[in-house]
XYZ file of N, CA and C in Angstrom:
279
model
N -9.622 -13.061 13.464
C -8.317 -13.113 12.833
C -8.449 -13.258 11.313
N -9.335 -14.180 10.894
C -9.491 -14.401 9.455
C -10.086 -13.186 8.757
N -10.908 -12.451 9.464
C -11.487 -11.237 8.883
C -10.385 -10.227 8.594
N -9.451 -10.093 9.518
C -8.324 -9.169 9.322
C -7.458 -9.611 8.150
N -7.211 -10.903 8.052
C -6.396 -11.427 6.944
C -7.089 -11.177 5.609
N -8.382 -11.444 5.544
C -9.129 -11.224 4.299
C -9.178 -9.737 3.939
N -9.353 -8.884 4.953
C -9.356 -7.444 4.706
C -8.014 -7.002 4.129
N -6.923 -7.429 4.756
C -5.593 -7.020 4.278
C -5.321 -7.545 2.874
N -5.756 -8.776 2.593
C -5.587 -9.313 1.245
C -6.364 -8.456 0.242
N -7.595 -8.113 0.573
C -8.440 -7.334 -0.337
C -7.892 -5.922 -0.551
N -7.507 -5.227 0.518
C -7.037 -3.845 0.376
C -5.702 -3.803 -0.362
N -4.845 -4.795 -0.151
C -3.574 -4.816 -0.861
C -3.759 -5.147 -2.337
N -4.684 -6.048 -2.638
C -4.993 -6.349 -4.039
C -5.576 -5.121 -4.729
N -6.507 -4.457 -4.068
C -7.113 -3.244 -4.620
C -6.064 -2.154 -4.851
N -5.160 -1.984 -3.906
C -4.120 -0.961 -4.029
C -3.171 -1.281 -5.178
N -2.767 -2.539 -5.285
C -1.900 -2.955 -6.388
C -2.580 -2.696 -7.729
N -3.850 -3.055 -7.833
C -4.595 -2.815 -9.072
C -4.746 -1.322 -9.360
N -4.917 -0.512 -8.327
C -5.038 0.939 -8.518
C -3.747 1.522 -9.082
N -2.603 1.044 -8.617
C -1.325 1.509 -9.159
C -1.184 1.087 -10.624
N -1.568 -0.147 -10.942
C -1.513 -0.602 -12.330
C -2.465 0.174 -13.224
N -3.670 0.425 -12.732
C -4.669 1.192 -13.478
C -4.161 2.604 -13.751
N -3.594 3.239 -12.722
C -3.091 4.603 -12.872
C -1.945 4.655 -13.878
N -1.077 3.661 -13.850
C 0.037 3.622 -14.805
C -0.495 3.463 -16.232
N -1.461 2.578 -16.418
C -2.045 2.378 -17.752
C -2.725 3.652 -18.237
N -3.436 4.335 -17.347
C -4.103 5.588 -17.719
C -3.078 6.670 -18.049
N -1.975 6.688 -17.329
C -0.931 7.687 -17.577
C -0.321 7.494 -18.963
N -0.113 6.248 -19.350
C 0.462 5.972 -20.674
C -0.462 6.442 -21.796
N -1.780 6.355 -21.562
C -2.755 6.762 -22.582
C -3.193 8.209 -22.442
N -2.578 8.912 -21.488
C -2.905 10.317 -21.224
C -4.398 10.506 -20.933
N -4.927 9.599 -20.140
C -6.332 9.654 -19.717
C -6.407 10.170 -18.284
N -7.625 10.307 -17.791
C -7.829 10.773 -16.422
C -7.205 9.779 -15.438
N -6.468 10.304 -14.458
C -5.658 9.487 -13.555
C -6.328 9.277 -12.201
N -5.772 8.340 -11.471
C -6.161 8.138 -10.073
C -5.409 9.190 -9.263
N -6.094 9.999 -8.474
C -5.397 11.035 -7.701
C -4.389 10.427 -6.719
N -3.252 11.110 -6.557
C -2.227 10.633 -5.624
C -2.794 10.476 -4.227
N -3.651 11.394 -3.852
C -4.255 11.335 -2.513
C -5.011 10.023 -2.318
N -5.711 9.568 -3.343
C -6.455 8.307 -3.241
C -5.498 7.123 -3.118
N -4.404 7.146 -3.877
C -3.417 6.068 -3.772
C -2.814 6.018 -2.369
N -2.531 7.186 -1.803
C -1.976 7.231 -0.446
C -3.003 6.782 0.592
N -4.279 7.111 0.383
C -5.312 6.658 1.313
C -5.446 5.139 1.279
N -5.379 4.556 0.097
C -5.424 3.093 0.002
C -4.260 2.474 0.764
N -3.085 3.076 0.625
C -1.918 2.595 1.374
C -2.146 2.749 2.873
N -2.676 3.880 3.293
C -2.892 4.152 4.716
C -3.946 3.230 5.327
N -4.879 2.773 4.530
C -5.928 1.879 5.030
C -5.466 0.429 5.141
N -4.168 0.199 4.969
C -3.608 -1.141 5.122
C -2.990 -1.691 3.857
N -3.057 -0.942 2.771
C -2.552 -1.433 1.495
C -1.139 -1.004 1.163
N -0.350 -0.647 2.164
C 1.003 -0.163 1.860
C 1.898 -1.229 1.222
N 1.824 -2.515 1.622
C 2.629 -3.502 0.890
C 2.223 -3.593 -0.587
N 0.931 -3.533 -0.861
C 0.454 -3.541 -2.247
C 0.898 -2.309 -3.001
N 0.950 -1.171 -2.312
C 1.396 0.075 -2.942
C 2.879 0.017 -3.280
N 3.680 -0.468 -2.340
C 5.126 -0.570 -2.585
C 5.390 -1.575 -3.704
N 4.679 -2.693 -3.695
C 4.824 -3.690 -4.758
C 4.378 -3.122 -6.104
N 3.243 -2.430 -6.130
C 2.751 -1.828 -7.370
C 3.687 -0.766 -7.906
N 4.254 0.001 -7.018
C 5.221 1.037 -7.411
C 6.428 0.389 -8.091
N 6.880 -0.730 -7.521
C 8.044 -1.431 -8.080
C 7.668 -2.167 -9.373
N 6.553 -2.892 -9.379
C 6.159 -3.677 -10.552
C 5.897 -2.815 -11.779
N 5.197 -1.714 -11.564
C 4.794 -0.863 -12.678
C 5.744 0.309 -12.907
N 6.778 0.402 -12.068
C 7.722 1.532 -12.122
C 6.933 2.841 -12.181
N 6.085 2.986 -11.189
C 5.131 4.088 -11.190
C 5.339 4.987 -9.983
N 5.285 6.278 -10.198
C 5.439 7.295 -9.152
C 6.835 7.253 -8.524
N 7.820 6.852 -9.288
C 9.172 6.728 -8.736
C 9.907 8.059 -8.680
N 9.498 9.016 -9.457
C 10.174 10.323 -9.454
C 9.499 11.350 -8.555
N 8.394 10.993 -7.984
C 7.640 11.907 -7.117
C 8.177 11.809 -5.691
N 9.060 12.732 -5.323
C 9.721 12.662 -4.018
C 8.732 12.771 -2.852
N 7.842 13.744 -2.914
C 6.866 13.912 -1.838
C 5.982 12.686 -1.671
N 5.536 12.137 -2.786
C 4.715 10.930 -2.762
C 5.494 9.777 -2.139
N 6.758 9.646 -2.534
C 7.600 8.564 -2.014
C 7.794 8.679 -0.511
N 8.017 9.888 -0.031
C 8.210 10.094 1.409
C 6.953 9.684 2.173
N 5.799 10.132 1.701
C 4.544 9.768 2.362
C 4.309 8.257 2.319
N 4.533 7.657 1.148
C 4.278 6.226 0.998
C 5.172 5.406 1.921
N 6.462 5.707 1.945
C 7.354 4.914 2.785
C 7.158 5.227 4.268
N 6.703 6.426 4.590
C 6.337 6.732 5.973
C 5.161 5.885 6.430
N 4.161 5.763 5.561
C 2.996 4.923 5.858
C 3.427 3.469 5.999
N 4.257 3.011 5.073
C 4.725 1.622 5.098
C 5.493 1.316 6.381
N 6.425 2.193 6.751
C 7.220 1.964 7.964
C 6.358 2.002 9.223
N 5.392 2.897 9.261
C 4.480 2.961 10.407
C 3.684 1.668 10.534
N 3.176 1.170 9.419
C 2.397 -0.064 9.458
C 3.273 -1.267 9.792
N 4.501 -1.283 9.282
C 5.425 -2.377 9.606
C 5.736 -2.382 11.104
N 5.932 -1.207 11.684
C 6.192 -1.110 13.125
C 4.983 -1.592 13.927
N 3.789 -1.238 13.469
C 2.573 -1.673 14.162
C 2.427 -3.195 14.107
N 2.701 -3.784 12.955
C 2.632 -5.242 12.819
C 3.653 -5.898 13.745
N 4.860 -5.353 13.781
C 5.898 -5.888 14.663
C 5.445 -5.855 16.122
N 4.893 -4.727 16.555
C 4.440 -4.603 17.941
C 3.300 -5.570 18.252
N 2.384 -5.716 17.328
C 1.262 -6.645 17.535
C 1.768 -8.075 17.628
N 2.664 -8.448 16.727
C 3.201 -9.812 16.736
C 4.027 -10.065 17.986
N 4.857 -9.108 18.374
C 5.706 -9.315 19.551
C 4.884 -9.393 20.840
N 3.712 -8.776 20.865
C 2.831 -8.861 22.033
C 1.958 -10.116 21.991
N 1.514 -10.503 20.812
C 0.565 -11.601 20.671
C 1.239 -12.959 20.632
N 2.350 -13.070 19.947
C 3.003 -14.365 19.747
C 3.368 -15.059 21.056
N 3.979 -14.368 22.032
C 4.305 -15.067 23.286
C 3.071 -15.624 24.014
N 1.938 -14.962 23.902
C 0.736 -15.464 24.580
C 0.153 -16.682 23.871
N 0.449 -16.831 22.583
C -0.046 -17.990 21.840
C 0.797 -19.232 22.096
N 2.043 -19.029 22.487
C 2.939 -20.166 22.720
C 2.753 -20.660 24.098
């Protein structure tokens, strides 16, 4: 259980930092983090960090396709967490 918690903390922190890094690079017109990489970080469990980074840095807000993919990943992961909790919680009580 603790391994999963530590993994999720790490991937969400990494994803949040990647969004901040990409925003900073965009302002300086430097080489960017590819959208595909940002979406992969979200898909690997970092979707809360991605949504938070998007809001905090006001980044990738005009990219409709990116937004659809990101929120699709987020909703899928939220549904999975709900199902896991609803199955696991009653057995713990």
